[in-house]
Amino acid sequence: PMGARSTAALSLGLLAGLAVAPAWADDARDCRNLSFRPVEVTVPACTRLIETGGLGAQDLALALRRRADAYYFARLDPGVRDAAWPELLVRALDDLDRAAALAEIDAAPADPPFVLGMLPMARADVLFALERYDEAAEAYAEAAGLSPASTGPRSGRAWALAAAGRPGEALAELDALVRDHPADAGWLFHRGRMREGMGDLEAALADFRAVLDAVPDHAGAAQALERLAAEDVR
């Protein structure tokens, strides 16, 4: 679903920086930058850093996280066929699990860098892409617990639950987002899309109309109304 995929793009941030020796500067730079060839450039650079054996726990976790990002965004790489992407996602999940273990045992920083603090969210995004929806829903719930003010994990959980065939729980999550953020018509739109996908067209129609009442120029809602009108939903 678009909601979860867009959440994934927002959640996978850049490294704040690796504390490495000058000889590793080029690899550190390339490991930080996805570019448009994540598998050809980013993965080898991060791998060399990971395999040096000289990084501290936090820097190693950061390099693993960045390589996981590169695997996740492999579809941006012209040299990667879609058929190879599932295997790269499995590698990404392994790197994220290794990074999480390192982050737990490294007691040095009281506040880890953002990309390490968001490991559960990144893991949830990868699980969703692997179509392991029940596990993704659990990971999104963990991410939501770590960042209660963030709506991304809750949105991701809703779409994962829907994909897992748990429509009641999915809609309950979006109902809560609509209730908690009454000024944001975007959640009404997401709920309308989900309801439409579940075949509850009249409820979807009501949501899309409410979106346009709040945001008259909302293109997505207008298109949805046209689509439902063509199906003679009133």
mmCIF file with all atom_site columns, C-alpha atoms in Angstrom, residues 7 14 85 99 102 165 183 224:
data_model
loop_
_atom_site.group_PDB
_atom_site.id
_atom_site.type_symbol
_atom_site.label_atom_id
_atom_site.label_alt_id
_atom_site.label_comp_id
_atom_site.label_asym_id
_atom_site.label_entity_id
_atom_site.label_seq_id
_atom_site.pdbx_PDB_ins_code
_atom_site.Cartn_x
_atom_site.Cartn_y
_atom_site.Cartn_z
_atom_site.occupancy
_atom_site.B_iso_or_equiv
_atom_site.pdbx_formal_charge
_atom_site.auth_seq_id
_atom_site.auth_comp_id
_atom_site.auth_asym_id
_atom_site.auth_atom_id
_atom_site.pdbx_PDB_model_num
ATOM 1 C CA . THR A 1 7   ? 6.289   5.827  5.393  1.00 0.00 ? 7   THR A CA 1
ATOM 2 C CA . LEU A 1 14  ? 20.887  9.507  6.531  1.00 0.00 ? 14  LEU A CA 1
ATOM 3 C CA . TRP A 1 85  ? 15.116  -7.554 -4.471 1.00 0.00 ? 85  TRP A CA 1
ATOM 4 C CA . ALA A 1 99  ? 22.608  -3.345 14.314 1.00 0.00 ? 99  ALA A CA 1
ATOM 5 C CA . LEU A 1 102 ? 24.940  -3.797 18.845 1.00 0.00 ? 102 LEU A CA 1
ATOM 6 C CA . GLY A 1 165 ? -6.222  -9.855 6.695  1.00 0.00 ? 165 GLY A CA 1
ATOM 7 C CA . ALA A 1 183 ? -7.275  18.908 11.941 1.00 0.00 ? 183 ALA A CA 1
ATOM 8 C CA . ALA A 1 224 ? -11.698 8.972  -5.501 1.00 0.00 ? 224 ALA A CA 1
#
